[in-house]
Short mmCIF file of N, CA and C in Angstrom, two decimals:
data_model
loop_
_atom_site.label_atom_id
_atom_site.label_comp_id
_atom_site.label_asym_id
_atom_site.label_seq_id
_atom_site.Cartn_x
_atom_site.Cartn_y
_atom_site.Cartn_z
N UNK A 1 44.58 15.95 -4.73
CA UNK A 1 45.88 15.30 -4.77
C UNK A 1 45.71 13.80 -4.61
N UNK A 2 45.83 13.18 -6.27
CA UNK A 2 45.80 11.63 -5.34
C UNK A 2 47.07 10.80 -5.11
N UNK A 3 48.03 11.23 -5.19
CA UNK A 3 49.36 10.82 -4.39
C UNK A 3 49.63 11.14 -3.29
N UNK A 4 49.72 9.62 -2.32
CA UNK A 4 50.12 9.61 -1.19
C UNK A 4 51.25 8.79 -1.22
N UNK A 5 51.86 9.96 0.14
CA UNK A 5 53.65 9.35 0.58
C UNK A 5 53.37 7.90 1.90
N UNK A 6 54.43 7.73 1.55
CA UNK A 6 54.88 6.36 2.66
C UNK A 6 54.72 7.10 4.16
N UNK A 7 55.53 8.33 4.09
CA UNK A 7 55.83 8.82 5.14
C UNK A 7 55.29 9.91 5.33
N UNK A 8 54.49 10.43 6.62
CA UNK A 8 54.44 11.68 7.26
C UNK A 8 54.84 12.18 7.94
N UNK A 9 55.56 13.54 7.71
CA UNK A 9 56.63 14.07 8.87
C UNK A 9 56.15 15.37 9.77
N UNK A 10 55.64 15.42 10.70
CA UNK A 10 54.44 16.84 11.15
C UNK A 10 55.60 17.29 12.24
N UNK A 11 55.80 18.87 11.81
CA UNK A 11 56.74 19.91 12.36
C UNK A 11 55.78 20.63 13.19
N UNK A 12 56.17 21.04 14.59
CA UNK A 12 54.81 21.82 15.33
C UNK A 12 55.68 23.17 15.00
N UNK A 13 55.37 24.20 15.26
CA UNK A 13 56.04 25.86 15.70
C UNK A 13 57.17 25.75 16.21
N UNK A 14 57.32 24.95 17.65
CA UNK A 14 58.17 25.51 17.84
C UNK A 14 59.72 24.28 17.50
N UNK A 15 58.93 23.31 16.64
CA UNK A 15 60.20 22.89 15.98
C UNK A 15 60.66 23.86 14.90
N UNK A 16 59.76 24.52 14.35
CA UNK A 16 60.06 25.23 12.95
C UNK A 16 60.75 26.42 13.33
N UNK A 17 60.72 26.66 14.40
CA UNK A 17 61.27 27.92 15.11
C UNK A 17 62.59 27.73 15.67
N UNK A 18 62.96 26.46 16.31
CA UNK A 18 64.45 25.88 16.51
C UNK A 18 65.23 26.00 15.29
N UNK A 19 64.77 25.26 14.15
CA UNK A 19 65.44 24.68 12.86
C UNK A 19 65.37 25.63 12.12
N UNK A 20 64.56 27.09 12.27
CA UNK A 20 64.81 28.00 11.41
C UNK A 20 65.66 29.17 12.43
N UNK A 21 65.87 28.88 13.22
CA UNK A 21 66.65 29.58 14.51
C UNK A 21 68.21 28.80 14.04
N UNK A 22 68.58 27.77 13.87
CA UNK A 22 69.68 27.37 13.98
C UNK A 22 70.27 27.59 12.52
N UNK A 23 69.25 27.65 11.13
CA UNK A 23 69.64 27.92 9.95
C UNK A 23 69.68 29.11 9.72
N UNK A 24 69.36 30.30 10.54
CA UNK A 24 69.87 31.58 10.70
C UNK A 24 71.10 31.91 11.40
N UNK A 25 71.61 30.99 12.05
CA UNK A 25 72.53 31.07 13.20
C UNK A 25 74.33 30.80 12.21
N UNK A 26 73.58 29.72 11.32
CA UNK A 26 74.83 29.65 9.87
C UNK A 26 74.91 29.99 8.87
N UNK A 27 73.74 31.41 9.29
CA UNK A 27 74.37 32.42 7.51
C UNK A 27 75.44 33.70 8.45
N UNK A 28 75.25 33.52 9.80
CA UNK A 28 76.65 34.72 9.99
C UNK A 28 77.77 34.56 9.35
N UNK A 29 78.42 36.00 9.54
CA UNK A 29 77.64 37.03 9.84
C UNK A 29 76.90 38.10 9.15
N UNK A 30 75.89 38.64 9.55
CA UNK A 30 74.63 38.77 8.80
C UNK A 30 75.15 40.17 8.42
N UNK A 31 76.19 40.98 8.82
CA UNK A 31 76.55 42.17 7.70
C UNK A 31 76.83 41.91 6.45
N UNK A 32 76.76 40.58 6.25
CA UNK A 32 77.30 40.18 4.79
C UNK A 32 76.14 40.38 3.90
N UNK A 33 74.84 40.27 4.39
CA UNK A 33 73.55 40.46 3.53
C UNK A 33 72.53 42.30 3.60
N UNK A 34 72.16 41.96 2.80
CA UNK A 34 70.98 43.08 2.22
C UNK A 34 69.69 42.95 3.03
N UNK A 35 69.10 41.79 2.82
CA UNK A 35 67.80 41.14 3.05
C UNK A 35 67.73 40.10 2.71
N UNK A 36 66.21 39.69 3.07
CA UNK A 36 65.80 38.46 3.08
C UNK A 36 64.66 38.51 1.60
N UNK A 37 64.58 37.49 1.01
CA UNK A 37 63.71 37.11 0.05
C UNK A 37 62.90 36.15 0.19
N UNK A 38 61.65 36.02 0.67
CA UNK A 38 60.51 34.66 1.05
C UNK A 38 60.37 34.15 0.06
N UNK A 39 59.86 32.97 -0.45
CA UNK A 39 59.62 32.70 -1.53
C UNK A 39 57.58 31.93 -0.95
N UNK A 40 57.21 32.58 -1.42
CA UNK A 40 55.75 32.73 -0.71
C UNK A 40 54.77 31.66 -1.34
N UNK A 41 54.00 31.11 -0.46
CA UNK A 41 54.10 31.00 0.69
C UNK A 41 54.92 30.62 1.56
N UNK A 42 55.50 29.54 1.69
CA UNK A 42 55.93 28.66 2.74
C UNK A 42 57.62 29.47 3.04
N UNK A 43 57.79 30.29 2.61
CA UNK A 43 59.12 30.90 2.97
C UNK A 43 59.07 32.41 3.71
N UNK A 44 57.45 32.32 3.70
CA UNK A 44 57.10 33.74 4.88
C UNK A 44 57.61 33.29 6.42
N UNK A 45 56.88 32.68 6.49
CA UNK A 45 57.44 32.96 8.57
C UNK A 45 58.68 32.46 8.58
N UNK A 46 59.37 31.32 7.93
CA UNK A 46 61.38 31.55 8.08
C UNK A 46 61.77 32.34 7.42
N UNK A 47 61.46 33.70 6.66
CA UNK A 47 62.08 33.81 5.88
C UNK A 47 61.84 35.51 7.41
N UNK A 48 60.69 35.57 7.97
CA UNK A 48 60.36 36.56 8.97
C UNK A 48 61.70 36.13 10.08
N UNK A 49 61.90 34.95 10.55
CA UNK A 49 62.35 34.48 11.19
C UNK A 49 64.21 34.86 11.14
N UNK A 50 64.29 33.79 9.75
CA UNK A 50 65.78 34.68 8.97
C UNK A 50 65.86 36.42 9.57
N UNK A 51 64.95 36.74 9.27
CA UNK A 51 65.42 38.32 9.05
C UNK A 51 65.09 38.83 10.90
N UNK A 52 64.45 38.83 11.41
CA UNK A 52 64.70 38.80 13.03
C UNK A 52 65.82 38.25 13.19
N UNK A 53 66.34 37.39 13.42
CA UNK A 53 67.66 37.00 13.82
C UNK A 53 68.95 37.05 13.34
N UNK A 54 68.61 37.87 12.06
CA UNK A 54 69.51 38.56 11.68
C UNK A 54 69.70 39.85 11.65
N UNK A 55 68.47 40.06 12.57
CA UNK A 55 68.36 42.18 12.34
C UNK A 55 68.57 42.66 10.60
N UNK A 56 68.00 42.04 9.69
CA UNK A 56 67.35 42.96 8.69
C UNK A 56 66.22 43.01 8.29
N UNK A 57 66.41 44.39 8.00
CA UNK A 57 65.41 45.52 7.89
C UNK A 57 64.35 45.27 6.16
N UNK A 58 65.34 44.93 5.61
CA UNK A 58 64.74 44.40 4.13
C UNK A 58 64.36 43.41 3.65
N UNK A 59 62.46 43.14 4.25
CA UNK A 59 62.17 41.56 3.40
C UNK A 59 61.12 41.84 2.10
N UNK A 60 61.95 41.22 1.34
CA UNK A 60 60.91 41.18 0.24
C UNK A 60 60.19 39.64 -0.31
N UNK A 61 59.53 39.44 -1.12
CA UNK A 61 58.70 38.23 -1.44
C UNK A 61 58.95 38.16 -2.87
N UNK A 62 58.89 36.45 -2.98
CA UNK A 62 58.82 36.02 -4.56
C UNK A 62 57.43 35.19 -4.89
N UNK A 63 56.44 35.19 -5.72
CA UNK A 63 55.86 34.06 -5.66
C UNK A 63 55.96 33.58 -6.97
N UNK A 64 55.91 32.38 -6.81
CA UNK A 64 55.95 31.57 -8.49
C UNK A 64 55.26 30.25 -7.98
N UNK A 65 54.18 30.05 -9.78
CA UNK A 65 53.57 29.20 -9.71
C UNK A 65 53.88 28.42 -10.85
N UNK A 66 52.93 27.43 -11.06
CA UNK A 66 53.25 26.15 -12.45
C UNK A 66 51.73 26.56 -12.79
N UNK A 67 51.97 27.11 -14.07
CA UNK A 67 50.77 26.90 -15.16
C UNK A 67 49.18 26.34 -14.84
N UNK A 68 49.76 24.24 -14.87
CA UNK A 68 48.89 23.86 -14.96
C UNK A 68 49.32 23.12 -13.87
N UNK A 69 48.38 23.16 -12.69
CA UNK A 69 49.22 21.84 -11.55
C UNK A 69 49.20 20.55 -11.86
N UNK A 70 50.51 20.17 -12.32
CA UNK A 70 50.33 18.83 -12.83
C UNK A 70 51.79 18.35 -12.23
N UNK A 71 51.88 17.44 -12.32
CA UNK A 71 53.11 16.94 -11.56
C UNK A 71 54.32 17.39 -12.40
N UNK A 72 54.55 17.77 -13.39
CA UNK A 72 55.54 18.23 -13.91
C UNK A 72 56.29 19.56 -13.78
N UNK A 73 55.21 20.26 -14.23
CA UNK A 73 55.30 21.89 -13.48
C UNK A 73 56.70 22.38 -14.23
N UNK A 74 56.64 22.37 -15.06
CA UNK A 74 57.85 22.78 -16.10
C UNK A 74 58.10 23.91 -16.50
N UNK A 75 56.49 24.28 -16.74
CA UNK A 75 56.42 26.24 -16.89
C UNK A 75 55.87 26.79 -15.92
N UNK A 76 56.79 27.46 -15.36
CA UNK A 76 56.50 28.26 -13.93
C UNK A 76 55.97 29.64 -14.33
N UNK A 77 55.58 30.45 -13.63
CA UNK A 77 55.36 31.72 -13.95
C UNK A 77 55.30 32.78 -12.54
N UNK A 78 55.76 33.71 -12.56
CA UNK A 78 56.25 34.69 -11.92
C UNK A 78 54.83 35.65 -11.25
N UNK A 79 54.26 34.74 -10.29
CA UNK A 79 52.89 35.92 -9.54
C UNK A 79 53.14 37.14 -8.50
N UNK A 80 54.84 37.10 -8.34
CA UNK A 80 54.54 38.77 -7.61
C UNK A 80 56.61 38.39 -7.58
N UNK A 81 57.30 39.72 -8.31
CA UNK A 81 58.43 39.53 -8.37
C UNK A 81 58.73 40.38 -7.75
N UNK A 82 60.48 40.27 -7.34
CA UNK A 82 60.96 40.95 -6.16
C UNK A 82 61.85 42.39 -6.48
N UNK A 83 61.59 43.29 -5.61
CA UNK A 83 61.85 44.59 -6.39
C UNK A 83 63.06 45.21 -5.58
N UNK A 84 63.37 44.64 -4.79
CA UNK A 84 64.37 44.79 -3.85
C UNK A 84 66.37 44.80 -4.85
N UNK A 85 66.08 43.74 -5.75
CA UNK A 85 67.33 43.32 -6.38
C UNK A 85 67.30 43.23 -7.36
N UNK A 86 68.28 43.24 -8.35
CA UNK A 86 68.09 42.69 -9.72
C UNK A 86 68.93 41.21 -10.22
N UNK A 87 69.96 40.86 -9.53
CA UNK A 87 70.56 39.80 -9.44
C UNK A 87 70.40 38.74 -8.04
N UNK A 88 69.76 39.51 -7.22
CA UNK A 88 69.92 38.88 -5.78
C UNK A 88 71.41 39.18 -5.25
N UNK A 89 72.57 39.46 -4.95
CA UNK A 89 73.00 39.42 -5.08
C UNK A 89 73.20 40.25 -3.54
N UNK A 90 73.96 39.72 -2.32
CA UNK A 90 73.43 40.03 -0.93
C UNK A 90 72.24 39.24 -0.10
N UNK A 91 71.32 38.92 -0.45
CA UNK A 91 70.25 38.68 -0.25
C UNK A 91 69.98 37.17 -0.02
N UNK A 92 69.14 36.60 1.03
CA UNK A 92 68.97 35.57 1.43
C UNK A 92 67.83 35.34 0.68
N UNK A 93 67.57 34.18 -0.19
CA UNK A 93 66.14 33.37 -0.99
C UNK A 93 66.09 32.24 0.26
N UNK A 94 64.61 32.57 0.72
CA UNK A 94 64.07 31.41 2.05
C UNK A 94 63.17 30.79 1.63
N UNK A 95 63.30 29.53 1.78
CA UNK A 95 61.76 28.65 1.50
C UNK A 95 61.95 27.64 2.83
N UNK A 96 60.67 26.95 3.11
CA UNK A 96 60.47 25.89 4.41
C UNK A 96 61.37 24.97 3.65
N UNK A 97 60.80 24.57 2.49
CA UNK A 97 61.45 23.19 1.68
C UNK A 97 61.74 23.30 0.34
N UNK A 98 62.75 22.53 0.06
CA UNK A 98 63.00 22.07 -1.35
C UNK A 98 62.57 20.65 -1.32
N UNK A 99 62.06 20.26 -2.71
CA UNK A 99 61.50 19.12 -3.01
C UNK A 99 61.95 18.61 -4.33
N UNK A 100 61.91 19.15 -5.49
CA UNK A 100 61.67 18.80 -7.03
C UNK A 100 62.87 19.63 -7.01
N UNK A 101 63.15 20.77 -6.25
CA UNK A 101 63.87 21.70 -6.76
C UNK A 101 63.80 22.77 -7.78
N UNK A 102 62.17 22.65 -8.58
CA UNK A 102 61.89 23.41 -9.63
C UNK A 102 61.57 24.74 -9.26
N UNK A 103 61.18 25.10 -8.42
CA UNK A 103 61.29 26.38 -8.39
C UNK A 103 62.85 26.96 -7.88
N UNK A 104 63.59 26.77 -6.98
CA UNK A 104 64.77 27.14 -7.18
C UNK A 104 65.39 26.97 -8.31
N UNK A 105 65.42 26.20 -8.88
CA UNK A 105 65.86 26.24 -9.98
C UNK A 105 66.06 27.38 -10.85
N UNK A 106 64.43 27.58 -11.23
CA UNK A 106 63.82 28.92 -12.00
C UNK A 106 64.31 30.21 -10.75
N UNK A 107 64.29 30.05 -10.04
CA UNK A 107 64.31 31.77 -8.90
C UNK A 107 66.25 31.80 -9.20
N UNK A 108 66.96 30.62 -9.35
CA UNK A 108 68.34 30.96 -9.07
C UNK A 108 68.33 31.20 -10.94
N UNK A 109 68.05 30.82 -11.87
CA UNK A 109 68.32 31.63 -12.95
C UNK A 109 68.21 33.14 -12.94
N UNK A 110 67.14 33.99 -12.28
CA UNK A 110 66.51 34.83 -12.22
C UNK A 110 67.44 35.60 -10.72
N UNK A 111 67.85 34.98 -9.93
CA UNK A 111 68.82 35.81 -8.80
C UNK A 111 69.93 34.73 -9.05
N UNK A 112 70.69 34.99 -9.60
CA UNK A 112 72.39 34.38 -9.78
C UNK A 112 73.18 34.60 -8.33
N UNK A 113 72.70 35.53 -8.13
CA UNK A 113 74.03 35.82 -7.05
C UNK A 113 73.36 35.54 -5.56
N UNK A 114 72.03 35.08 -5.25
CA UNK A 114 71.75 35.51 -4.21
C UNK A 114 72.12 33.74 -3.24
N UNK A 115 72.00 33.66 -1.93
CA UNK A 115 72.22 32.24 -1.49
C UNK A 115 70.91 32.03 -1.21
N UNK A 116 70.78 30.58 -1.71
CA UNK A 116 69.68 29.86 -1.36
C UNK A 116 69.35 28.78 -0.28
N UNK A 117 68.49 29.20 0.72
CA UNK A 117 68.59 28.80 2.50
C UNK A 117 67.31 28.03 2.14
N UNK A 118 66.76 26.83 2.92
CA UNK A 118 65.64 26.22 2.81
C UNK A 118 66.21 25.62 4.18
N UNK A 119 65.02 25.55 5.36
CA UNK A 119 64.72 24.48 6.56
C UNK A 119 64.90 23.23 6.11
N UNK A 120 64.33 22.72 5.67
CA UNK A 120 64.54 20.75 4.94
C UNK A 120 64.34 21.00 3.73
N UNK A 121 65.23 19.48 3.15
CA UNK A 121 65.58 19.46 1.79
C UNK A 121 65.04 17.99 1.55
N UNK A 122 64.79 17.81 0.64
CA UNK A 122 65.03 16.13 0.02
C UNK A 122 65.28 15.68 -0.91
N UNK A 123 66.49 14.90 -1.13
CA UNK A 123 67.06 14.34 -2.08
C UNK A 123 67.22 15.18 -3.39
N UNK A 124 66.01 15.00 -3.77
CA UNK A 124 66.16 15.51 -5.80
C UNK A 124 66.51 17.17 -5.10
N UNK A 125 66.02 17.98 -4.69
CA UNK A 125 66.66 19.57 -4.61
C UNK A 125 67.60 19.94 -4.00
N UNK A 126 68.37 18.96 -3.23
CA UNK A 126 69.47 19.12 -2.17
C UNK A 126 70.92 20.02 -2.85
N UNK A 127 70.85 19.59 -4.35
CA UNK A 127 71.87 20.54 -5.12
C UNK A 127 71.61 21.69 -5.32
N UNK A 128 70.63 22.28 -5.09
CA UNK A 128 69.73 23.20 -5.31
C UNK A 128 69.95 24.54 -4.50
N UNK A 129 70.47 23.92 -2.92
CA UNK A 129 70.20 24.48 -2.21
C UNK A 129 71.43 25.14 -1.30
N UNK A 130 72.07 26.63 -1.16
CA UNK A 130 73.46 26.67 -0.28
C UNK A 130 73.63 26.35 1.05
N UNK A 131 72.31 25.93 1.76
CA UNK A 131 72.64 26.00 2.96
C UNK A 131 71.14 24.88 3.48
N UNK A 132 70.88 24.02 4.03
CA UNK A 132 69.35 23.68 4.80
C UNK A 132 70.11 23.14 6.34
N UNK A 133 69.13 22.94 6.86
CA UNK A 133 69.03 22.44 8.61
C UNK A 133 68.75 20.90 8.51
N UNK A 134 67.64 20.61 7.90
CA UNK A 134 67.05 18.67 8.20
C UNK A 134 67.21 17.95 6.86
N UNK A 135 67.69 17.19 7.22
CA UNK A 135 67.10 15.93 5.33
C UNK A 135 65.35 15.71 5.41
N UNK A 136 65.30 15.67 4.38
CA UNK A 136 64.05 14.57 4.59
C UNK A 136 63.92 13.32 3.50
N UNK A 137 63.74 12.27 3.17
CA UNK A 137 63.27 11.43 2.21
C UNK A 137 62.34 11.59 1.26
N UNK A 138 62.23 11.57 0.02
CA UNK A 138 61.72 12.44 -0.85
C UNK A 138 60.48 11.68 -0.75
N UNK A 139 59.95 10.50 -0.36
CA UNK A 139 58.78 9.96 -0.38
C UNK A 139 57.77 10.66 1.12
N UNK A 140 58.41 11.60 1.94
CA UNK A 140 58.27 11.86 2.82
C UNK A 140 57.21 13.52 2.91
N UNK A 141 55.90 13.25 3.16
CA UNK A 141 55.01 14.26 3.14
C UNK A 141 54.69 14.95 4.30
N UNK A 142 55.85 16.46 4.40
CA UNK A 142 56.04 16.97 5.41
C UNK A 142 54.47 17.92 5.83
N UNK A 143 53.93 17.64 7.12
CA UNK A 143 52.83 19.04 6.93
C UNK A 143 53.54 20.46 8.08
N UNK A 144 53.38 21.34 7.70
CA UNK A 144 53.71 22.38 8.20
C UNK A 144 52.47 23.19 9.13
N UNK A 145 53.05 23.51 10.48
CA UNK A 145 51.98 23.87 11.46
C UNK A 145 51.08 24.79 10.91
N UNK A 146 51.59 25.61 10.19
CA UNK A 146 50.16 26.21 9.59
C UNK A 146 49.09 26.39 8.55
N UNK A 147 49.39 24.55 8.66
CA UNK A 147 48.46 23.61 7.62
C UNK A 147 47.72 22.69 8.48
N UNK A 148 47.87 22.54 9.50
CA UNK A 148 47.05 21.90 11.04
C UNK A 148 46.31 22.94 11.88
N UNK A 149 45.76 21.80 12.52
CA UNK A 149 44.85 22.39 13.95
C UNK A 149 44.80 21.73 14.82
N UNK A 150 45.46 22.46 15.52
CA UNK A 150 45.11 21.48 17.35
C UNK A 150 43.81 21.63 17.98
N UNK A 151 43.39 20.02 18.18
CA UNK A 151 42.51 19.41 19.01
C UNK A 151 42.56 18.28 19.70
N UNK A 152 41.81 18.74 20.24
CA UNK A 152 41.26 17.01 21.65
C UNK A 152 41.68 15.88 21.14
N UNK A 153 42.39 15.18 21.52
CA UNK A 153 42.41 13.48 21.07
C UNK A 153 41.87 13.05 22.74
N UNK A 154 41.12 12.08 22.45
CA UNK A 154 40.71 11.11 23.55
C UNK A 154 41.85 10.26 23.82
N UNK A 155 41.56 9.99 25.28
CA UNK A 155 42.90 8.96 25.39
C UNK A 155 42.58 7.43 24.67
N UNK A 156 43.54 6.98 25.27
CA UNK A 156 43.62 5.47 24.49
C UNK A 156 42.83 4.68 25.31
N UNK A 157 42.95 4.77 26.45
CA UNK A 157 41.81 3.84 27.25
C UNK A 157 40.69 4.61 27.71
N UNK A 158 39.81 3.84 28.00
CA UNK A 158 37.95 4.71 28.27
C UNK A 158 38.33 5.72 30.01
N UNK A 159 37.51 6.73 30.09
CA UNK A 159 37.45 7.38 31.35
C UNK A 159 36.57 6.36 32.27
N UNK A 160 37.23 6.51 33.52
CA UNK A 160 36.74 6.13 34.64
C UNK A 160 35.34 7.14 34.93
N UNK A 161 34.47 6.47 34.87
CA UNK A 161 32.93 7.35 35.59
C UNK A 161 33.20 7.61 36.74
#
């Protein structure tokens, strides 16, 4: 990847666990849905999360990729589709983030009816999306805790012998 953002925005657990706790808290009430739909990866553990705190029983997964990774990503393609629905229609579509918006895009042609929940949004996908928790600035390169590792930082001044 040789594009770098202005900004880095680093979410630990248990922020992702507040903000996906509070964006479950405004799809009640949750008799209104079927299940949950991840959109995989990054829509597995909120999308686990969604569905714990909503007590359902039905999660299924979407994955979709782009062809050729290129910044355009125009032709997506469908690596594991969801068998749960045929419209979505009940059903919560979860991702951590919208960004480009291109894959919602393509998943809401393909589930018309279902609502689309994302933790943070930015700018270009924000139309994209029925419901998120945080903004973010689209120049803004979020990392997600289970894309890190905690370790040792030394302090700022030397140890006393």
């Amino acid at each position: 990847m040789g594009w770098h953002s202005n900004r880095e925005f680093f979410v630990s657990w248990e922020e992702l666990h507040r903000a996906t706790k509070e964006l479950a808290h405004r799809q009640l009430p949750a008799e209104q849905y079927k299940g949950v739909i991840a959109v995989s990866r990054g829509g597995l553990v909120p999308g686990a999360i969604i569905a714990r705190e909503l007590n359902l029983r039905t999660v299924d997964c979407v994955s979709v990729s782009s062809y050729d990774h290129n910044e355009q990503r125009d032709d997506l393609n469908v690596l594991k589709d969801v068998t749960a629905t045929n419209d979505g229609e009940g059903f919560l579509v979860v991702d951590d983030l919208v960004d480009t918006g291109n894959t919602l895009k393509f998943l809401r042609q393909r589930l018309p009816k279902a609502k689309f929940i994302t933790v943070y949004a930015k700018p270009a996908g924000i139309d994209l999306v029925d419901d998120y928790v945080a903004d973010l600035e689209q120049d803004t390169w979020i990392h997600f805790p289970w894309d890190m590792h905690l370790h040792y930082v030394e302090p700022l001044a030397g140890q006393e012998s």
